[in-house]
PDB file of C-alpha atoms and ligand atoms in Angstrom:
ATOM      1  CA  UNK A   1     106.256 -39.921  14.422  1.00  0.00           C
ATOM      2  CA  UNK A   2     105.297 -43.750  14.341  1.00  0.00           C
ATOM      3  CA  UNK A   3     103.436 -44.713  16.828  1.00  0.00           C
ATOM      4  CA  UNK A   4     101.216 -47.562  18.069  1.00  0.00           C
ATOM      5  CA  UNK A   5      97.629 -45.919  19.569  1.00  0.00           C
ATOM      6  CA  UNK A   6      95.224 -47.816  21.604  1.00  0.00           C
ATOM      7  CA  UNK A   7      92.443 -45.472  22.201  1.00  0.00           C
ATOM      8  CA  UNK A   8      89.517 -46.794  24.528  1.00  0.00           C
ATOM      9  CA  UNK A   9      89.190 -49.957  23.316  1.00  0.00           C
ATOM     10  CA  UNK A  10      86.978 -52.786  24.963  1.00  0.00           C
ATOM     11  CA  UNK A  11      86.593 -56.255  24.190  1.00  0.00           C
ATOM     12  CA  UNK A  12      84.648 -59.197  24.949  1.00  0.00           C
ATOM     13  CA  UNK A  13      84.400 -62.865  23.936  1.00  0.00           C
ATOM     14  CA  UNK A  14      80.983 -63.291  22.937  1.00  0.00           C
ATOM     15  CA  UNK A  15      78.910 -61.620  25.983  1.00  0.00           C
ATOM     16  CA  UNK A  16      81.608 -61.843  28.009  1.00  0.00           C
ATOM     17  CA  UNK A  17      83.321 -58.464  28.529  1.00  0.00           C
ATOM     18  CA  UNK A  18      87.082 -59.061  29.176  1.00  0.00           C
ATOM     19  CA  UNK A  19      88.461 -55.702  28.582  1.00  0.00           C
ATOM     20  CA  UNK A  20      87.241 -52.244  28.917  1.00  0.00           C
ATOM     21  CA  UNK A  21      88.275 -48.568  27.896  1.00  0.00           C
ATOM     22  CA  UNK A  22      92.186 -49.220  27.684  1.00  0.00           C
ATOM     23  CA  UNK A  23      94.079 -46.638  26.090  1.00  0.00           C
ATOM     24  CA  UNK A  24      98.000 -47.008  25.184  1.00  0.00           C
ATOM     25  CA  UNK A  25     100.693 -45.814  23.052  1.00  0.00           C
ATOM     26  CA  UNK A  26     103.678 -47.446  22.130  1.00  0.00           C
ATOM     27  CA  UNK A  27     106.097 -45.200  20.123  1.00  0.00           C
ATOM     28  CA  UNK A  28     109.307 -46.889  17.682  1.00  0.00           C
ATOM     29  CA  UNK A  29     112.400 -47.187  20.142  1.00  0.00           C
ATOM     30  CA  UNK A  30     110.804 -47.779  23.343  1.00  0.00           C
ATOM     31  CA  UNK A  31     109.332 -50.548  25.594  1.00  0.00           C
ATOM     32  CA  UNK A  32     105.725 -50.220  27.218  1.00  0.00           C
ATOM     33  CA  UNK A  33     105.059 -53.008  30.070  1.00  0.00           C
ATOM     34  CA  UNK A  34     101.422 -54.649  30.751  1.00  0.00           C
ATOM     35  CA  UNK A  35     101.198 -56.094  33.594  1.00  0.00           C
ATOM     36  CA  UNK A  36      98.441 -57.745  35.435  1.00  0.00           C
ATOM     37  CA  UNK A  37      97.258 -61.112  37.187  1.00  0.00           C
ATOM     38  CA  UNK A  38      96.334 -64.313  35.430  1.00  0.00           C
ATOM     39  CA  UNK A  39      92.971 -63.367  33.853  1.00  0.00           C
ATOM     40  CA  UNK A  40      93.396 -59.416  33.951  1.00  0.00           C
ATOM     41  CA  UNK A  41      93.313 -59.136  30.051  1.00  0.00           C
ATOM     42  CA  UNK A  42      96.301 -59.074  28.710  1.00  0.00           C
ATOM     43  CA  UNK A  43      96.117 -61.497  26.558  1.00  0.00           C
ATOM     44  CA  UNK A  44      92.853 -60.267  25.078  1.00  0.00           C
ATOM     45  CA  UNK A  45      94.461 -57.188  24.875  1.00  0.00           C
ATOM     46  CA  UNK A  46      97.359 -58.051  22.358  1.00  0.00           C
ATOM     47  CA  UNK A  47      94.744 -60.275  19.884  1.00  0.00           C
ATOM     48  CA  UNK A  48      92.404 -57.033  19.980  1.00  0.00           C
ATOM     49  CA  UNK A  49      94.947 -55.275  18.341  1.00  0.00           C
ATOM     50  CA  UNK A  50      95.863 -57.988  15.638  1.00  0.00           C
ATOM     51  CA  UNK A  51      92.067 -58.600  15.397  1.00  0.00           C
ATOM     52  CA  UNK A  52      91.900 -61.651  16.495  1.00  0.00           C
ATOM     53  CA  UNK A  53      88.292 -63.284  14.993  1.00  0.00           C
ATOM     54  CA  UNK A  54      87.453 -64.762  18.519  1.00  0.00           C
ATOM     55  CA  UNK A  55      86.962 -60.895  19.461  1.00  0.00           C
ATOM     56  CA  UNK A  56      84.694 -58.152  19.376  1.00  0.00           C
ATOM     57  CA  UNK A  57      86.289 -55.228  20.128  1.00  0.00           C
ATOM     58  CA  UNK A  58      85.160 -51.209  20.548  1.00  0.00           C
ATOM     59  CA  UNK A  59      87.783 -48.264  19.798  1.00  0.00           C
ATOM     60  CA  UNK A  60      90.081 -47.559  17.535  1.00  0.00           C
ATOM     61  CA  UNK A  61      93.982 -48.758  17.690  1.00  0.00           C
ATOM     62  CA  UNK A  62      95.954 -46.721  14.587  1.00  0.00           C
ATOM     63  CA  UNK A  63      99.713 -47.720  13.257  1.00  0.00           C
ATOM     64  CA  UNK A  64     101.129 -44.084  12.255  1.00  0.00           C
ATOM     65  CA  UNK A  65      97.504 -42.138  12.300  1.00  0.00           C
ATOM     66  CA  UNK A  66      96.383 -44.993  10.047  1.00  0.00           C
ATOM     67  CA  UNK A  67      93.517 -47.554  11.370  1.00  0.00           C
ATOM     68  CA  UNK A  68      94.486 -51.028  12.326  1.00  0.00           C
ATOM     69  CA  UNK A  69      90.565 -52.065  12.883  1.00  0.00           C
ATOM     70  CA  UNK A  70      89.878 -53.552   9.579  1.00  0.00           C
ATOM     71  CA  UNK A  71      92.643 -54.998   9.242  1.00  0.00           C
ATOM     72  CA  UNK A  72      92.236 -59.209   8.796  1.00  0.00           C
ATOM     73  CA  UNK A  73      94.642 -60.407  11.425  1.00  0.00           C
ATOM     74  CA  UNK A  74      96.989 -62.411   8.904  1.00  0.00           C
ATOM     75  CA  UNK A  75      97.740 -58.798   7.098  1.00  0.00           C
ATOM     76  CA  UNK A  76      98.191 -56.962  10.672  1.00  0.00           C
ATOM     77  CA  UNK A  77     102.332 -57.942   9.995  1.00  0.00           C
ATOM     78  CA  UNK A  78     101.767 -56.536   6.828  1.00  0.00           C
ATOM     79  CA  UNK A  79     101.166 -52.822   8.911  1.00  0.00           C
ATOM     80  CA  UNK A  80     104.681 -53.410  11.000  1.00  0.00           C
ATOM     81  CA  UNK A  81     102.599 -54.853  13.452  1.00  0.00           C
ATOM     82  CA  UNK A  82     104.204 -58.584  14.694  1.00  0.00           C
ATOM     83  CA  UNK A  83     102.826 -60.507  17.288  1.00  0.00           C
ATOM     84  CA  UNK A  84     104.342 -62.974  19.597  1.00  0.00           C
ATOM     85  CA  UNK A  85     101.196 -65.387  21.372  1.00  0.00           C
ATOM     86  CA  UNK A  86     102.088 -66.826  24.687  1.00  0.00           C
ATOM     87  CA  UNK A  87     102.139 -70.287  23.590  1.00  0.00           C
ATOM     88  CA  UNK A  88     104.798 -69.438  21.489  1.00  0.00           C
ATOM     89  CA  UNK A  89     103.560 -71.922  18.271  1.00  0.00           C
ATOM     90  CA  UNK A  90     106.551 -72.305  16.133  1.00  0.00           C
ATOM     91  CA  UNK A  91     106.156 -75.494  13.291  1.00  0.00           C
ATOM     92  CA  UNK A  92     107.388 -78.442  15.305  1.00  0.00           C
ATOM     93  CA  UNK A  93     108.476 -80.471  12.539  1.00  0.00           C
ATOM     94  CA  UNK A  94     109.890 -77.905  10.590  1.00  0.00           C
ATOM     95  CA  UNK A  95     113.673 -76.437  11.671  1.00  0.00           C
ATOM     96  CA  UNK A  96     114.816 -73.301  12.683  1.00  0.00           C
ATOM     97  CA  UNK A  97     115.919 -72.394   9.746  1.00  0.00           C
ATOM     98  CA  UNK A  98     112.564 -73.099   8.074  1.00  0.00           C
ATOM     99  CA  UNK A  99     110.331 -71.564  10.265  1.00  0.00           C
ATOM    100  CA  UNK A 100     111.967 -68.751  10.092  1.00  0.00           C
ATOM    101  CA  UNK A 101     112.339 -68.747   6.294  1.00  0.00           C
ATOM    102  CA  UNK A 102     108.507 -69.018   6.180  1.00  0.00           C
ATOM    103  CA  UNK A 103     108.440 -65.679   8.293  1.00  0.00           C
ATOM    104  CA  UNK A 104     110.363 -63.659   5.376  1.00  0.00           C
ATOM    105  CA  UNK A 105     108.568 -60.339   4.494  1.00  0.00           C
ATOM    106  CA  UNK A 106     108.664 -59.068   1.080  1.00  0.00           C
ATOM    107  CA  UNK A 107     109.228 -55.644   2.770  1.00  0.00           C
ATOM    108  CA  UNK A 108     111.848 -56.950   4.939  1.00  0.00           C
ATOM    109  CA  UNK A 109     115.104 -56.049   3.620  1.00  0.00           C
ATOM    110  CA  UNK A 110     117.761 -58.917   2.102  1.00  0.00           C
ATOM    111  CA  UNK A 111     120.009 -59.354   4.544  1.00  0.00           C
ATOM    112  CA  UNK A 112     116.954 -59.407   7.503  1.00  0.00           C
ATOM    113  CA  UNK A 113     118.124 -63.148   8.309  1.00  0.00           C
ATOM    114  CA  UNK A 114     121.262 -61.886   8.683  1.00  0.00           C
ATOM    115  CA  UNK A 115     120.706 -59.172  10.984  1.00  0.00           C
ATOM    116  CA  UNK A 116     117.836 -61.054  12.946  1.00  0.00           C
ATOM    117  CA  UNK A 117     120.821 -63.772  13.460  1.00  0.00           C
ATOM    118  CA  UNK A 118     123.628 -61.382  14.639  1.00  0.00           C
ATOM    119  CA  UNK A 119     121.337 -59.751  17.311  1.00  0.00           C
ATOM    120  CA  UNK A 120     118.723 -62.443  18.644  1.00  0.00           C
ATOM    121  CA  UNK A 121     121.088 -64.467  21.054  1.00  0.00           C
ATOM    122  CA  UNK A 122     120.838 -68.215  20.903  1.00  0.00           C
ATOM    123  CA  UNK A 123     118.947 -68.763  17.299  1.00  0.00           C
ATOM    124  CA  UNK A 124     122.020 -69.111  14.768  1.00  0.00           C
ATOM    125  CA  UNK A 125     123.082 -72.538  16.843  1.00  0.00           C
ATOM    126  CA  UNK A 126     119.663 -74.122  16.572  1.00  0.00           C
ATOM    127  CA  UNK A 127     118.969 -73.415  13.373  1.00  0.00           C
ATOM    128  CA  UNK A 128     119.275 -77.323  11.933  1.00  0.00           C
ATOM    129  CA  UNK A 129     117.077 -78.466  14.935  1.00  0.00           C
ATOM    130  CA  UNK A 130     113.570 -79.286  14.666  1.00  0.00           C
ATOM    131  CA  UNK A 131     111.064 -77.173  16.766  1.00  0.00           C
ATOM    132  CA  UNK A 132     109.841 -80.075  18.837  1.00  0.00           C
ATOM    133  CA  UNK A 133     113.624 -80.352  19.913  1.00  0.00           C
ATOM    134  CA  UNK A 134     113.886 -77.257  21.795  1.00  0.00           C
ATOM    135  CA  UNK A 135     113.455 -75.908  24.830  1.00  0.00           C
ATOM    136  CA  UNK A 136     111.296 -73.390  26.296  1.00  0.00           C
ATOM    137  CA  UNK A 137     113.666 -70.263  26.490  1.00  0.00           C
ATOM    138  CA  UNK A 138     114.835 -71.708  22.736  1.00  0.00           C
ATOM    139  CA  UNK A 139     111.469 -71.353  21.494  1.00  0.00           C
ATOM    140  CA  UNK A 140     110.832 -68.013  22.863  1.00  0.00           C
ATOM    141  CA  UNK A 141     114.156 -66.778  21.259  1.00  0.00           C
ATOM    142  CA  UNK A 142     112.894 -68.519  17.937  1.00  0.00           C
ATOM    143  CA  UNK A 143     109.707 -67.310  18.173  1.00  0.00           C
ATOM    144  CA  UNK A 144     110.955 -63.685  18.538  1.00  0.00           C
ATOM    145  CA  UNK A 145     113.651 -64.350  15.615  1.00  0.00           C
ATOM    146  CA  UNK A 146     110.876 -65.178  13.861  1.00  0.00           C
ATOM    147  CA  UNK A 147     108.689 -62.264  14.128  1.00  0.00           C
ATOM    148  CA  UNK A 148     111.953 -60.099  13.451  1.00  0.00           C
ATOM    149  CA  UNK A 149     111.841 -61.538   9.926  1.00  0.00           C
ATOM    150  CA  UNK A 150     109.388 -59.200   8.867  1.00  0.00           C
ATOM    151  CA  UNK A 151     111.017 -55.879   9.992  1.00  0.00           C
ATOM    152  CA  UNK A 152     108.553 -54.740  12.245  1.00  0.00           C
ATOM    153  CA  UNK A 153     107.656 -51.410  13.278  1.00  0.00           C
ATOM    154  CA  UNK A 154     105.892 -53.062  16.670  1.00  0.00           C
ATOM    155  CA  UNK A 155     106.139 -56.242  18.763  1.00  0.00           C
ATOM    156  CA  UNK A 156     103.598 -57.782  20.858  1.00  0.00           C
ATOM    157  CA  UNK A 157     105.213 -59.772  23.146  1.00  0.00           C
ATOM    158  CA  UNK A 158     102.526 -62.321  25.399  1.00  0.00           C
ATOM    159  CA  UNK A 159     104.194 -63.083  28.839  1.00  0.00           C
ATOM    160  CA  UNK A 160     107.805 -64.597  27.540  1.00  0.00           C
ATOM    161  CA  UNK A 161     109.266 -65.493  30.369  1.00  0.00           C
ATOM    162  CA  UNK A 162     105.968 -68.283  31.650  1.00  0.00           C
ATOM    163  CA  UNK A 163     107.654 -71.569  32.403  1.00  0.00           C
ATOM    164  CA  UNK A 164     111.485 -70.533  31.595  1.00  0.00           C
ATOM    165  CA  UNK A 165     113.911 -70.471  34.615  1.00  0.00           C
ATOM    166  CA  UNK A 166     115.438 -67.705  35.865  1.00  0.00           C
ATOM    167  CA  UNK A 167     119.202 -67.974  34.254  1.00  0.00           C
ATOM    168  CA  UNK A 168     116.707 -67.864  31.006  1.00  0.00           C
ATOM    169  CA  UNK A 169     114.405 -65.203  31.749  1.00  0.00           C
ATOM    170  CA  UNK A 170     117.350 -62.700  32.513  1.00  0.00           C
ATOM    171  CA  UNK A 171     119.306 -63.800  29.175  1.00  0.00           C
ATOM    172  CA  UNK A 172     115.552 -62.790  27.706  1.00  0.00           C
ATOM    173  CA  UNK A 173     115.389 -59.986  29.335  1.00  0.00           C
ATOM    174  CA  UNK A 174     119.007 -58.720  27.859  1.00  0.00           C
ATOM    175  CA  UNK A 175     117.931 -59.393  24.325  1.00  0.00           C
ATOM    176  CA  UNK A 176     114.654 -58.085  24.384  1.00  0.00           C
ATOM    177  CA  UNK A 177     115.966 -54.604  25.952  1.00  0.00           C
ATOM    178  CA  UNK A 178     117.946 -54.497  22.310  1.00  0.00           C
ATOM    179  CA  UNK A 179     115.594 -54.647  20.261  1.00  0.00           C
ATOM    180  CA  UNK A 180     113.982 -51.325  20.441  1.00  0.00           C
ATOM    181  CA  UNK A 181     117.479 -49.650  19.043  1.00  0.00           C
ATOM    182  CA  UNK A 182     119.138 -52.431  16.737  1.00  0.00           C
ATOM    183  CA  UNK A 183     115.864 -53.042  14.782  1.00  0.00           C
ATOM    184  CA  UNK A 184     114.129 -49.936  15.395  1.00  0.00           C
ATOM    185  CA  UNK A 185     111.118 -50.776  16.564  1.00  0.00           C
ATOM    186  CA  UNK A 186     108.140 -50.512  20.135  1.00  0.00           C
ATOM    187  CA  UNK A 187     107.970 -53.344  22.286  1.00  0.00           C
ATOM    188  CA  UNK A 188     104.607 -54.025  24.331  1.00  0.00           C
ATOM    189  CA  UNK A 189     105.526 -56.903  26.259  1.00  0.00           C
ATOM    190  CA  UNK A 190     102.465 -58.299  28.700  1.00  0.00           C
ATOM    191  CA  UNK A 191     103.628 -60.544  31.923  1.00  0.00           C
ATOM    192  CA  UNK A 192     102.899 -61.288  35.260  1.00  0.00           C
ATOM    193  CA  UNK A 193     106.574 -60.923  36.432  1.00  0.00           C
ATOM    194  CA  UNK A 194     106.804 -57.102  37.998  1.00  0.00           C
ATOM    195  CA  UNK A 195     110.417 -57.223  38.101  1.00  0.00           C
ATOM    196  CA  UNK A 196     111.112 -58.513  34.628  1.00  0.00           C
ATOM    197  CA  UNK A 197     109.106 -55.414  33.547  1.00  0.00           C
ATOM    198  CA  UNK A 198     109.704 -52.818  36.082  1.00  0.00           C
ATOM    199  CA  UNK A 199     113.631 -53.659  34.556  1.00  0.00           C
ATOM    200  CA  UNK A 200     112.887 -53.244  31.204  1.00  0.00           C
ATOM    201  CA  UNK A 201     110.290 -50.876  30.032  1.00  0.00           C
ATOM    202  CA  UNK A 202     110.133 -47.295  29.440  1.00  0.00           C
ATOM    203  CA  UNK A 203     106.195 -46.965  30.795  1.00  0.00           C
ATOM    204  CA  UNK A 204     104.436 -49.705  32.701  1.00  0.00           C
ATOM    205  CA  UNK A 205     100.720 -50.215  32.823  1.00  0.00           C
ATOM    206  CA  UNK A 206      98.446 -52.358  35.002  1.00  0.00           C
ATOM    207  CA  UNK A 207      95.369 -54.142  34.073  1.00  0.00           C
ATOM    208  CA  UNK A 208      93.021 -55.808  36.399  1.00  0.00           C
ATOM    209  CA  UNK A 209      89.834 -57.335  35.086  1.00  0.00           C
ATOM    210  CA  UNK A 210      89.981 -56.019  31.956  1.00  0.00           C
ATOM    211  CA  UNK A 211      90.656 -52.305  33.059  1.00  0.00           C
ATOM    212  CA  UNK A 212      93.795 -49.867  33.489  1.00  0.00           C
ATOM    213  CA  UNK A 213      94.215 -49.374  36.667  1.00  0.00           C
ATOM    214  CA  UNK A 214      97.696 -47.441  37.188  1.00  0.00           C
ATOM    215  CA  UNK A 215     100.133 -46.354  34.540  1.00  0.00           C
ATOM    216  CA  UNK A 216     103.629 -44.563  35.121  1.00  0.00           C
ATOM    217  CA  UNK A 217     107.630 -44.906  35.261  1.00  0.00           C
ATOM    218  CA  UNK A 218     108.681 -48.547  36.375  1.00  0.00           C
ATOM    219  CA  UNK A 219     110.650 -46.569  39.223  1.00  0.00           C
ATOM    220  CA  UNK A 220     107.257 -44.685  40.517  1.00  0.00           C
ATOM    221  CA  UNK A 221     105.696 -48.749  40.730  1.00  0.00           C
ATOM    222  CA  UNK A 222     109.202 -50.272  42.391  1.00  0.00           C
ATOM    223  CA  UNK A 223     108.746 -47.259  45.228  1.00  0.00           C
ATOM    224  CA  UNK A 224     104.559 -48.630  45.261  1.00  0.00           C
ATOM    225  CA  UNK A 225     104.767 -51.792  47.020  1.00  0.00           C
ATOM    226  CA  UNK A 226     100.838 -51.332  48.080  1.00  0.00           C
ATOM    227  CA  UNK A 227     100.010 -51.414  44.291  1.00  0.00           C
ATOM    228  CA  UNK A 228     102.494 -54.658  43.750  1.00  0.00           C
ATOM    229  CA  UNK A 229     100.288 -56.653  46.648  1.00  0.00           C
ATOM    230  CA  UNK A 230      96.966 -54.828  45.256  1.00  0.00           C
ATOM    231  CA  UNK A 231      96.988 -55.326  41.230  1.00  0.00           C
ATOM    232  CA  UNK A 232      99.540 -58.253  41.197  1.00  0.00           C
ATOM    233  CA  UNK A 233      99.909 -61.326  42.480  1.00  0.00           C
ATOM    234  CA  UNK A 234     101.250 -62.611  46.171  1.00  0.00           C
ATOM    235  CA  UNK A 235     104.977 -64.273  45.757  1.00  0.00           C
ATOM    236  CA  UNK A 236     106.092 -62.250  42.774  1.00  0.00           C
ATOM    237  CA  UNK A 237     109.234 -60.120  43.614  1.00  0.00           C
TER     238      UNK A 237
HETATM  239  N1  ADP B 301      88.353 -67.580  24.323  1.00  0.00           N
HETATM  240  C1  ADP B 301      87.751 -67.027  25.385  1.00  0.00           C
HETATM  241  N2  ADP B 301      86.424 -67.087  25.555  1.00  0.00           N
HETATM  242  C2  ADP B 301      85.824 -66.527  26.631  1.00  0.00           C
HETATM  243  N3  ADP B 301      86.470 -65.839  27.580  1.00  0.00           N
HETATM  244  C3  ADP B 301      87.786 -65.728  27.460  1.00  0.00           C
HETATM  245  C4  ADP B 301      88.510 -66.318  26.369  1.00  0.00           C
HETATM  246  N4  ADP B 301      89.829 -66.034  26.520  1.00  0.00           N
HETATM  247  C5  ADP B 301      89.923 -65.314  27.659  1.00  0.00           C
HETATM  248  N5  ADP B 301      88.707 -65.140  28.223  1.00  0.00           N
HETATM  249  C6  ADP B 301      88.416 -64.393  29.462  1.00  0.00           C
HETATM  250  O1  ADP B 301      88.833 -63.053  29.293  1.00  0.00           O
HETATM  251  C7  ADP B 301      89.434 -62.547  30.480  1.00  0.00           C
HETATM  252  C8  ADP B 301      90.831 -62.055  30.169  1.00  0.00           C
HETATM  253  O2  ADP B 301      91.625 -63.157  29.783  1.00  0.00           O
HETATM  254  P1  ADP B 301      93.077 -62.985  29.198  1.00  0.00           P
HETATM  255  O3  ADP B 301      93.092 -61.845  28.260  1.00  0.00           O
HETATM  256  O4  ADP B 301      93.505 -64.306  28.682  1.00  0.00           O
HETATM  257  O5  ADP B 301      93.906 -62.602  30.502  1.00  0.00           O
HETATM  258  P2  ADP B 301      95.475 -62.625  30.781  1.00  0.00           P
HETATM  259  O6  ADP B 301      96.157 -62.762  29.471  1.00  0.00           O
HETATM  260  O7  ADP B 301      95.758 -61.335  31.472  1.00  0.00           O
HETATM  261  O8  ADP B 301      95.718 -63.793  31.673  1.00  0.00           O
HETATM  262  C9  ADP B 301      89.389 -63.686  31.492  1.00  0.00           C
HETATM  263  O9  ADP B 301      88.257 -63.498  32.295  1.00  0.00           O
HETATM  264  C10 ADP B 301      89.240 -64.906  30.635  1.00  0.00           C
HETATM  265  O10 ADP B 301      88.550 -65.925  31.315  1.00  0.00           O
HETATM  266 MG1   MG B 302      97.540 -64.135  28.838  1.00  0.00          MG
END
């Protein structure tokens, strides 16, 4: 079975540890929450496992048995691995349409465009606008299109709902619960919004300075309001 494997792995930014002995696995069809306060490691998680140069990371993280670890970070969506960075960084001057012709995968079947089109809400209206024309929520549903276009086996989404407003982040949250079945595929979605999560994954861990603290059904957490106010932070519902 294909499955994303995170197996005690650390990283750190120079001497700087930022994450320590995290273990996860993310298997095709289902959603698997991160969630943890600014600073916890999220983030540092997600570019350990595309390999990002900035890290040095212990452990071992495998795509289908196979190792990830050597793997240059611009060939990572070559292994079904796509990756979606919280500042979202679509081409600005370049359309919709462009940016995500850019994204086409050899592997990714003909009519990927198609099908990315007809199940990402939002994208097939924008696709003559420029990326410096959208909006926030727009980019994030670009930016997603636009890792779709390689047919991966495994998205890495970085907090997608930071900055959008709340009509946006539950239209998000629809789409995103999709994807697992129309394109076949794991999300690992990082955030610091427990509900948003807690609604939408199949397993929910939490980090907190750089180590798993909790892990379990996003029911078991809702019923946990003493590990909400501990691990997360004050004001999110
Ligand atoms: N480029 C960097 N250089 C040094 N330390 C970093 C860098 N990026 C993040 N960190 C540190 O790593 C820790 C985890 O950060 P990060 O993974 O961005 O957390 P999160 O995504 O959960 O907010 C924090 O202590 C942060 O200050
Ligand atoms: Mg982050």
């Amino acid at each position: 079975m294909s499955e994303l494997k995170i197996t005690s792995l650390s990283a750190s930014y120079g001497l700087a540890v930022a994450l320590t002995d995290v273990s996860i696995t993310l298997r095709k069809g289902e959603t698997v929450g991160l969630l943890g306060r600014n600073g916890a490691g999220k983030t540092t998680l997600l570019k350990s496992i595309v390999n990002d140069p900035e890290i040095s990371a212990t452990g071992e993280v495998t795509v289908a048995g196979a190792s990830l670890r050597k793997t240059p970070t611009y060939k990572v969506a070559r292994r079904g691995v796509a990756w979606v960075p919280d500042n979202r960084r679509i081409f600005t001057s370049l359309s919709v349409a462009e940016n995500l012709d850019i994204a086409k995968s050899r592997k990714a079947p003909g009519d990927q465009l198609d099908k990315v089109l007809a199940n990402v809400p939002l994208v097939e209206k924008l696709l003559k606008r420029r990326g410096f024309e959208l909006s926030g929520g727009e980019q994030q549903a670009v930016t997603i299109a636009r890792a779709l276009m390689g047919d991966p086996d495994f998205l890495l989404l970085d907090e997608p709902t930071e900055g959008l407003a709340p009509l946006i982040v539950e239209q998000l949250r629809t789409s995103i619960s999709r994807l697992p079945s129309l394109f076949d595929l794991g999300v690992l979605v990082t955030e610091q919004n427990f509900r948003f999560v807690t609604e939408l994954a199949d397993r929910v861990h939490i980090l907190e300075t750089g180590q798993a603290v909790w892990a379990g059904a996003p029911d078991e957490l809702v019923a946990r309001p003493d590990l909400i106010n501990r691990h997360l932070s004050v004001g999110e519902k």
